[in-house]
mmCIF file of C-alpha atoms and ligand atoms in Angstrom:
data_model
loop_
_atom_site.group_PDB
_atom_site.id
_atom_site.type_symbol
_atom_site.label_atom_id
_atom_site.label_comp_id
_atom_site.label_asym_id
_atom_site.label_seq_id
_atom_site.Cartn_x
_atom_site.Cartn_y
_atom_site.Cartn_z
ATOM 1 C CA MET L 92 12.618 17.450 72.978
ATOM 2 C CA ARG L 93 12.731 13.680 72.508
ATOM 3 C CA THR L 94 15.300 11.383 74.080
ATOM 4 C CA ARG L 95 15.158 8.463 71.635
ATOM 5 C CA VAL L 96 14.664 8.216 67.922
ATOM 6 C CA THR L 97 15.319 5.817 65.032
ATOM 7 C CA SER L 98 15.929 7.448 61.677
ATOM 8 C CA PHE L 99 16.704 6.471 58.098
ATOM 9 C CA ALA L 100 18.608 8.234 55.305
ATOM 10 C CA PRO L 101 18.757 7.135 51.683
ATOM 11 C CA ALA L 102 21.555 6.041 49.403
ATOM 12 C CA THR L 103 22.586 8.558 46.777
ATOM 13 C CA ILE L 104 24.018 8.650 43.281
ATOM 14 C CA ALA L 105 26.762 11.259 43.206
ATOM 15 C CA ASN L 106 28.280 12.936 40.116
ATOM 16 C CA VAL L 107 25.431 11.777 37.827
ATOM 17 C CA SER L 108 27.887 11.360 34.950
ATOM 18 C CA CYS L 109 28.988 14.881 33.951
ATOM 19 C CA GLY L 110 28.706 16.607 37.354
ATOM 20 C CA PHE L 111 31.732 15.449 39.352
ATOM 21 C CA ASP L 112 31.275 16.644 42.956
ATOM 22 C CA ILE L 113 28.350 18.916 42.006
ATOM 23 C CA PHE L 114 25.330 16.679 41.206
ATOM 24 C CA GLY L 115 23.666 14.030 43.345
ATOM 25 C CA PHE L 116 20.256 12.535 43.854
ATOM 26 C CA ALA L 117 18.643 10.277 46.432
ATOM 27 C CA VAL L 118 16.907 6.934 45.845
ATOM 28 C CA ASN L 119 14.246 5.192 47.949
ATOM 29 C CA SER L 120 16.384 2.207 48.856
ATOM 30 C CA PRO L 121 18.821 1.073 50.040
ATOM 31 C CA GLY L 122 19.674 3.383 52.922
ATOM 32 C CA ASP L 123 21.046 3.346 56.476
ATOM 33 C CA LYS L 124 19.232 3.334 59.786
ATOM 34 C CA VAL L 125 20.457 4.631 63.146
ATOM 35 C CA SER L 126 18.986 4.511 66.651
ATOM 36 C CA LEU L 127 19.857 7.454 68.876
ATOM 37 C CA LYS L 128 19.476 7.808 72.630
ATOM 38 C CA LEU L 129 20.330 10.858 74.726
ATOM 39 C CA ILE L 130 22.330 10.109 77.862
ATOM 40 C CA ASP L 131 23.327 12.176 80.885
ATOM 41 C CA SER L 132 27.092 12.288 80.495
ATOM 42 C CA PRO L 133 28.484 14.388 77.604
ATOM 43 C CA GLY L 134 30.134 12.705 74.600
ATOM 44 C CA VAL L 135 29.181 10.406 71.750
ATOM 45 C CA ILE L 136 29.304 6.631 72.121
ATOM 46 C CA ILE L 137 28.735 4.157 69.299
ATOM 47 C CA ASN L 138 27.350 1.078 71.015
ATOM 48 C CA LYS L 139 26.995 -1.279 68.107
ATOM 49 C CA ILE L 140 27.230 -1.408 64.317
ATOM 50 C CA TYR L 141 25.194 -4.062 62.531
ATOM 51 C CA GLY L 142 25.826 -5.188 58.948
ATOM 52 C CA ASP L 143 29.398 -3.944 58.452
ATOM 53 C CA ASN L 144 31.226 -7.227 59.106
ATOM 54 C CA GLY L 145 33.266 -5.453 61.744
ATOM 55 C CA LYS L 146 34.845 -3.101 59.186
ATOM 56 C CA LEU L 147 33.739 0.268 60.543
ATOM 57 C CA PRO L 148 35.301 2.002 63.552
ATOM 58 C CA LEU L 149 33.305 2.136 66.780
ATOM 59 C CA GLN L 150 35.399 5.079 67.914
ATOM 60 C CA ALA L 151 33.086 8.046 67.440
ATOM 61 C CA ASN L 152 35.655 10.513 66.136
ATOM 62 C CA LEU L 153 36.642 8.080 63.368
ATOM 63 C CA ASN L 154 33.134 7.058 62.379
ATOM 64 C CA THR L 155 31.005 9.083 59.977
ATOM 65 C CA ALA L 156 27.873 8.939 62.164
ATOM 66 C CA GLY L 157 29.979 9.673 65.259
ATOM 67 C CA VAL L 158 31.725 12.697 63.715
ATOM 68 C CA ALA L 159 28.399 14.089 62.489
ATOM 69 C CA ALA L 160 26.933 13.766 66.004
ATOM 70 C CA ILE L 161 30.008 15.293 67.657
ATOM 71 C CA GLU L 162 29.851 18.304 65.310
ATOM 72 C CA PHE L 163 26.127 18.795 65.935
ATOM 73 C CA LEU L 164 26.353 18.511 69.714
ATOM 74 C CA GLN L 165 29.446 20.721 69.966
ATOM 75 C CA LYS L 166 27.545 23.477 68.199
ATOM 76 C CA PHE L 167 24.138 23.195 69.828
ATOM 77 C CA LYS L 168 24.185 21.022 72.982
ATOM 78 C CA PRO L 169 27.736 20.613 74.327
ATOM 79 C CA GLU L 170 26.353 19.379 77.657
ATOM 80 C CA ALA L 171 24.416 16.513 76.018
ATOM 81 C CA GLY L 172 25.570 12.917 75.498
ATOM 82 C CA LEU L 173 24.463 10.464 72.855
ATOM 83 C CA GLU L 174 24.484 6.709 72.277
ATOM 84 C CA ILE L 175 24.255 5.494 68.680
ATOM 85 C CA GLU L 176 23.461 2.124 67.119
ATOM 86 C CA ILE L 177 24.120 1.941 63.381
ATOM 87 C CA PHE L 178 22.328 -0.465 61.051
ATOM 88 C CA LYS L 179 24.296 -0.573 57.783
ATOM 89 C CA GLN L 180 21.813 -1.610 55.154
ATOM 90 C CA MET L 181 24.026 -1.125 52.133
ATOM 91 C CA PRO L 182 27.490 -2.285 51.201
ATOM 92 C CA LEU L 183 30.548 -0.234 52.135
ATOM 93 C CA GLY L 184 32.753 1.205 49.408
ATOM 94 C CA SER L 185 29.938 0.700 46.921
ATOM 95 C CA GLY L 186 29.564 4.171 45.405
ATOM 96 C CA MET L 187 26.070 4.467 46.830
ATOM 97 C CA GLY L 188 26.903 7.049 49.474
ATOM 98 C CA SER L 189 27.097 4.638 52.379
ATOM 99 C CA SER L 190 29.148 6.875 54.693
ATOM 100 C CA ALA L 191 26.945 9.858 53.832
ATOM 101 C CA ALA L 192 23.727 7.976 54.610
ATOM 102 C CA SER L 193 24.892 7.052 58.133
ATOM 103 C CA ALA L 194 25.866 10.668 58.825
ATOM 104 C CA ALA L 195 22.638 12.010 57.310
ATOM 105 C CA ALA L 196 20.429 9.619 59.303
ATOM 106 C CA THR L 197 22.242 10.623 62.507
ATOM 107 C CA LEU L 198 21.992 14.352 61.833
ATOM 108 C CA PHE L 199 18.366 14.208 60.774
ATOM 109 C CA GLY L 200 17.482 12.174 63.882
ATOM 110 C CA LEU L 201 19.418 14.490 66.204
ATOM 111 C CA ASN L 202 17.860 17.585 64.699
ATOM 112 C CA TYR L 203 14.429 16.067 65.151
ATOM 113 C CA MET L 204 15.220 15.294 68.803
ATOM 114 C CA PHE L 205 16.157 18.942 69.337
ATOM 115 C CA ASP L 206 13.136 20.393 67.531
ATOM 116 C CA ASN L 207 14.974 21.259 64.296
ATOM 117 C CA ILE L 208 17.452 23.583 65.938
ATOM 118 C CA ALA L 209 19.908 23.349 62.990
ATOM 119 C CA SER L 210 19.356 24.703 59.482
ATOM 120 C CA GLU L 211 19.732 22.527 56.390
ATOM 121 C CA ILE L 212 23.035 24.188 55.521
ATOM 122 C CA GLN L 213 24.374 23.587 59.035
ATOM 123 C CA LEU L 214 23.448 19.902 58.810
ATOM 124 C CA ILE L 215 25.244 19.633 55.462
ATOM 125 C CA GLU L 216 28.314 21.341 56.944
ATOM 126 C CA PHE L 217 28.408 18.836 59.841
ATOM 127 C CA ALA L 218 28.005 15.962 57.381
ATOM 128 C CA LEU L 219 30.883 17.324 55.281
ATOM 129 C CA LYS L 220 33.182 17.048 58.309
ATOM 130 C CA ALA L 221 32.103 13.399 58.574
ATOM 131 C CA GLU L 222 32.793 12.762 54.863
ATOM 132 C CA LYS L 223 36.253 14.234 55.283
ATOM 133 C CA VAL L 224 36.994 11.740 58.055
ATOM 134 C CA ALA L 225 35.430 8.800 56.196
ATOM 135 C CA CYS L 226 37.051 9.294 52.799
ATOM 136 C CA GLY L 227 39.504 12.144 53.004
ATOM 137 C CA SER L 228 37.481 14.674 51.029
ATOM 138 C CA ALA L 229 34.581 16.931 51.949
ATOM 139 C CA HIS L 230 32.409 16.429 48.870
ATOM 140 C CA ALA L 231 28.715 17.249 49.288
ATOM 141 C CA ASP L 232 27.181 15.350 46.373
ATOM 142 C CA ASN L 233 26.205 12.415 48.633
ATOM 143 C CA VAL L 234 25.435 14.139 51.927
ATOM 144 C CA ALA L 235 23.314 16.953 50.463
ATOM 145 C CA PRO L 236 20.856 14.719 48.563
ATOM 146 C CA SER L 237 20.810 12.195 51.429
ATOM 147 C CA LEU L 238 19.836 14.998 53.849
ATOM 148 C CA LEU L 239 17.496 16.918 51.547
ATOM 149 C CA GLY L 240 16.197 14.302 49.133
ATOM 150 C CA GLY L 241 15.644 15.136 45.486
ATOM 151 C CA PHE L 242 18.111 16.058 42.772
ATOM 152 C CA ILE L 243 20.743 18.458 44.095
ATOM 153 C CA LEU L 244 23.260 20.836 42.561
ATOM 154 C CA ILE L 245 26.172 22.058 44.657
ATOM 155 C CA ARG L 246 26.637 25.392 42.880
ATOM 156 C CA SER L 247 29.559 26.345 45.129
ATOM 157 C CA TYR L 248 31.520 24.861 48.042
ATOM 158 C CA ASP L 249 32.883 28.093 49.447
ATOM 159 C CA PRO L 250 30.488 29.469 50.406
ATOM 160 C CA LEU L 251 28.277 26.398 50.341
ATOM 161 C CA ASP L 252 25.447 27.023 47.865
ATOM 162 C CA ILE L 253 22.994 24.163 47.443
ATOM 163 C CA VAL L 254 20.256 24.210 44.797
ATOM 164 C CA ARG L 255 17.292 21.825 44.528
ATOM 165 C CA LEU L 256 16.753 20.979 40.878
ATOM 166 C CA HIS L 257 13.402 20.225 39.344
ATOM 167 C CA PHE L 258 13.252 16.797 37.672
ATOM 168 C CA PRO L 259 10.600 14.849 35.749
ATOM 169 C CA LYS L 260 8.622 12.476 37.957
ATOM 170 C CA ASP L 261 8.983 9.651 35.479
ATOM 171 C CA LEU L 262 12.753 9.552 35.873
ATOM 172 C CA PHE L 263 13.791 6.155 37.275
ATOM 173 C CA CYS L 264 17.209 5.020 38.372
ATOM 174 C CA VAL L 265 18.710 1.560 38.043
ATOM 175 C CA LEU L 266 21.567 0.990 40.446
ATOM 176 C CA LEU L 267 23.671 -2.114 39.859
ATOM 177 C CA HIS L 268 26.054 -3.093 42.603
ATOM 178 C CA SER L 269 28.765 -5.665 42.029
ATOM 179 C CA ASP L 270 30.487 -7.370 44.877
ATOM 180 C CA ILE L 271 33.779 -5.493 44.828
ATOM 181 C CA GLU L 272 34.851 -2.634 47.074
ATOM 182 C CA ILE L 273 36.409 0.622 45.837
ATOM 183 C CA ARG L 274 37.419 3.191 48.406
ATOM 184 C CA THR L 275 36.468 6.739 47.441
ATOM 185 C CA GLU L 276 39.862 7.910 48.636
ATOM 186 C CA THR L 277 41.578 5.556 46.164
ATOM 187 C CA ALA L 278 39.218 6.479 43.321
ATOM 188 C CA ARG L 279 39.987 10.185 43.853
ATOM 189 C CA LYS L 280 43.750 9.728 43.913
ATOM 190 C CA ILE L 281 43.823 8.398 40.349
ATOM 191 C CA LEU L 282 42.066 11.453 38.884
ATOM 192 C CA PRO L 283 44.007 13.993 36.837
ATOM 193 C CA GLU L 284 44.775 17.322 38.496
ATOM 194 C CA LYS L 285 44.517 19.210 35.218
ATOM 195 C CA ILE L 286 42.166 18.839 32.297
ATOM 196 C CA LYS L 287 42.254 20.133 28.730
ATOM 197 C CA LEU L 288 40.175 23.204 27.961
ATOM 198 C CA LYS L 289 38.320 21.334 25.220
ATOM 199 C CA ASP L 290 37.327 18.624 27.721
ATOM 200 C CA GLY L 291 36.149 21.332 30.125
ATOM 201 C CA ILE L 292 34.027 22.902 27.415
ATOM 202 C CA ALA L 293 32.384 19.575 26.585
ATOM 203 C CA GLN L 294 31.725 18.916 30.271
ATOM 204 C CA TRP L 295 30.229 22.384 30.936
ATOM 205 C CA GLY L 296 27.942 21.899 27.957
ATOM 206 C CA ASN L 297 26.716 18.598 29.404
ATOM 207 C CA VAL L 298 26.285 20.007 32.916
ATOM 208 C CA ALA L 299 24.203 22.911 31.633
ATOM 209 C CA GLY L 300 22.353 20.581 29.253
ATOM 210 C CA LEU L 301 21.441 18.199 32.067
ATOM 211 C CA VAL L 302 20.075 21.003 34.264
ATOM 212 C CA ALA L 303 18.066 22.375 31.323
ATOM 213 C CA GLY L 304 16.850 18.894 30.381
ATOM 214 C CA LEU L 305 15.670 18.213 33.951
ATOM 215 C CA PHE L 306 13.770 21.511 34.163
ATOM 216 C CA LEU L 307 12.296 21.254 30.676
ATOM 217 C CA GLU L 308 11.513 17.556 31.232
ATOM 218 C CA ASP L 309 13.216 17.013 27.897
ATOM 219 C CA TYR L 310 14.326 13.364 28.022
ATOM 220 C CA LYS L 311 16.296 13.576 24.785
ATOM 221 C CA LEU L 312 18.309 16.498 26.141
ATOM 222 C CA ILE L 313 18.833 14.636 29.442
ATOM 223 C CA SER L 314 20.064 11.668 27.440
ATOM 224 C CA ARG L 315 22.465 13.713 25.276
ATOM 225 C CA SER L 316 23.870 15.381 28.391
ATOM 226 C CA LEU L 317 24.621 12.229 30.404
ATOM 227 C CA ASN L 318 28.209 12.085 29.196
ATOM 228 C CA ASP L 319 31.409 12.381 31.151
ATOM 229 C CA ASN L 320 34.662 12.596 29.232
ATOM 230 C CA ILE L 321 36.850 13.416 32.238
ATOM 231 C CA ILE L 322 36.220 11.125 35.212
ATOM 232 C CA GLU L 323 34.493 8.065 33.756
ATOM 233 C CA PRO L 324 37.279 7.071 31.323
ATOM 234 C CA VAL L 325 39.763 6.969 34.228
ATOM 235 C CA ARG L 326 37.648 5.321 36.906
ATOM 236 C CA SER L 327 35.825 2.828 34.716
ATOM 237 C CA LYS L 328 39.083 0.891 34.456
ATOM 238 C CA LEU L 329 38.590 -0.101 38.118
ATOM 239 C CA ILE L 330 35.179 -1.628 37.370
ATOM 240 C CA PRO L 331 35.028 -5.034 35.714
ATOM 241 C CA TYR L 332 32.984 -5.114 32.478
ATOM 242 C CA PHE L 333 31.958 -1.478 32.840
ATOM 243 C CA ASP L 334 31.806 -0.872 29.062
ATOM 244 C CA GLU L 335 29.761 -4.025 28.493
ATOM 245 C CA VAL L 336 27.265 -3.102 31.235
ATOM 246 C CA LYS L 337 26.969 0.453 29.926
ATOM 247 C CA ASN L 338 26.434 -0.705 26.332
ATOM 248 C CA LYS L 339 23.708 -3.099 27.436
ATOM 249 C CA ALA L 340 21.988 -0.351 29.428
ATOM 250 C CA LEU L 341 22.016 2.078 26.487
ATOM 251 C CA LYS L 342 20.940 -0.580 23.985
ATOM 252 C CA SER L 343 18.006 -1.606 26.157
ATOM 253 C CA GLY L 344 16.668 1.936 26.413
ATOM 254 C CA ALA L 345 18.475 3.801 29.212
ATOM 255 C CA LEU L 346 18.799 7.566 28.785
ATOM 256 C CA GLY L 347 22.334 7.372 30.099
ATOM 257 C CA CYS L 348 24.612 5.193 32.194
ATOM 258 C CA SER L 349 27.726 5.905 34.229
ATOM 259 C CA ILE L 350 29.547 5.217 37.481
ATOM 260 C CA SER L 351 27.593 5.835 40.678
ATOM 261 C CA GLY L 352 29.778 8.092 42.819
ATOM 262 C CA SER L 353 33.274 6.634 42.911
ATOM 263 C CA GLY L 354 32.035 3.134 41.975
ATOM 264 C CA PRO L 355 31.923 0.198 41.625
ATOM 265 C CA SER L 356 28.121 0.583 41.380
ATOM 266 C CA ILE L 357 26.846 1.602 37.974
ATOM 267 C CA PHE L 358 23.673 3.640 37.525
ATOM 268 C CA ALA L 359 21.387 4.115 34.557
ATOM 269 C CA LEU L 360 18.660 6.735 34.256
ATOM 270 C CA CYS L 361 15.511 5.651 32.460
ATOM 271 C CA ARG L 362 12.187 7.089 31.431
ATOM 272 C CA GLY L 363 9.611 5.090 33.399
ATOM 273 C CA ASN L 364 9.652 2.024 35.618
ATOM 274 C CA GLU L 365 9.017 -0.476 32.794
ATOM 275 C CA VAL L 366 12.095 0.619 30.848
ATOM 276 C CA ALA L 367 14.088 0.606 34.106
ATOM 277 C CA LYS L 368 13.136 -3.029 34.799
ATOM 278 C CA LYS L 369 14.267 -4.099 31.340
ATOM 279 C CA VAL L 370 17.509 -2.125 31.612
ATOM 280 C CA ALA L 371 18.246 -3.552 35.066
ATOM 281 C CA THR L 372 17.862 -7.149 33.869
ATOM 282 C CA GLN L 373 20.100 -6.551 30.864
ATOM 283 C CA MET L 374 22.774 -4.882 32.979
ATOM 284 C CA LYS L 375 22.763 -7.689 35.539
ATOM 285 C CA ASN L 376 22.923 -10.317 32.776
ATOM 286 C CA VAL L 377 26.420 -9.100 31.923
ATOM 287 C CA TYR L 378 27.636 -9.849 35.440
ATOM 288 C CA ASP L 379 25.694 -13.115 35.668
ATOM 289 C CA ALA L 380 27.402 -14.336 32.496
ATOM 290 C CA GLU L 381 30.789 -13.614 34.083
ATOM 291 C CA ASN L 382 29.835 -15.169 37.447
ATOM 292 C CA ILE L 383 30.150 -11.829 39.220
ATOM 293 C CA GLU L 384 27.793 -11.455 42.185
ATOM 294 C CA SER L 385 25.561 -8.440 41.702
ATOM 295 C CA LYS L 386 22.307 -6.930 42.847
ATOM 296 C CA TYR L 387 20.181 -4.176 41.388
ATOM 297 C CA TYR L 388 17.832 -1.578 42.834
ATOM 298 C CA ILE L 389 15.235 0.389 40.900
ATOM 299 C CA SER L 390 13.877 3.634 42.271
ATOM 300 C CA PRO L 391 12.429 6.959 41.228
ATOM 301 C CA VAL L 392 14.305 9.983 42.528
ATOM 302 C CA ASN L 393 13.521 10.079 46.256
ATOM 303 C CA GLU L 394 11.985 13.446 47.077
ATOM 304 C CA GLN L 395 11.598 12.958 50.820
ATOM 305 C CA GLY L 396 15.179 12.314 51.900
ATOM 306 C CA PRO L 397 15.625 11.122 55.487
ATOM 307 C CA LYS L 398 12.770 10.085 57.738
ATOM 308 C CA ILE L 399 11.977 9.246 61.335
ATOM 309 C CA LEU L 400 11.094 5.572 61.703
ATOM 310 C CA VAL L 401 10.466 5.294 65.444
ATOM 311 C CA GLU L 402 10.061 8.017 68.068
HETATM 312 N N1 LIG Y 535 31.953 13.039 44.011
HETATM 313 C C1 LIG Y 535 32.523 11.989 44.816
HETATM 314 C C2 LIG Y 535 33.550 11.255 43.982
HETATM 315 C C3 LIG Y 535 31.454 11.046 45.254
HETATM 316 O O1 LIG Y 535 33.208 10.894 42.845
HETATM 317 O O2 LIG Y 535 34.670 11.048 44.438
HETATM 318 C C4 LIG Y 535 31.932 9.862 46.024
HETATM 319 O O3 LIG Y 535 30.846 8.989 46.282
#
């Protein structure tokens, strides 16, 4: 058992166009870092949060890292106490899985401290409780890839059934973040409760096509499948110049482009790093021309997931 650890968990792209709440993958950066220290008196204390401009709650039962730690300790070490410092290294409300990354880094670090006492599924279940507190819904398409790395399918929520998908190693992601904040809770409230059967059929075809394309390493099939005719048309209205950015991405060679999680970040999947660099520049140019602050990240799919930085 260790008494101190610093851990990191990556940002994630949830939904991946056609797979609302069921697909997600991790990227190398950005990501969140937490420092954990066991203390003698039971309970979870968040000592300090860096990089959030004072926006996140220090109260453990309202904070995603705090809730994750409370759930873990209640189950495995109710007598233990924990102090947490959180280093937010990505913007809040960005659609990059910020709340999930803090919870995942905390859970991975805690599990390491206690010699991997919890299973992967248990960690995901604790992280889901944290997501529920952070954004009102227990979706796993950020927490699962942040905790496990790779490209993840949530085949079922009840019972939780998580599948690691094969993907081609040359698949690169461009993630463009613009300086506006969209709360996941808000972006979920505007979604329709019912969809037309014909829209469902199109979406199921794309979901199956994307899984097949990833396994077969068939980039053309991946590209044809990166279409969402249910969520994207509704949410893209919240994102300035979404259509322009998407058109630029597709015209400059992206396989597909859509909203990252609940937005406002926009992701594009590309074959190879060189194409990704070109796509990223073209996407950012749209925002530059409109004087909208933005920043892009380029990364292959992150296979490792969370890691221990300091023991
Ligand atoms: N699947 C979730 C949503 C992800 O789109 O609401 C949130 O990041």
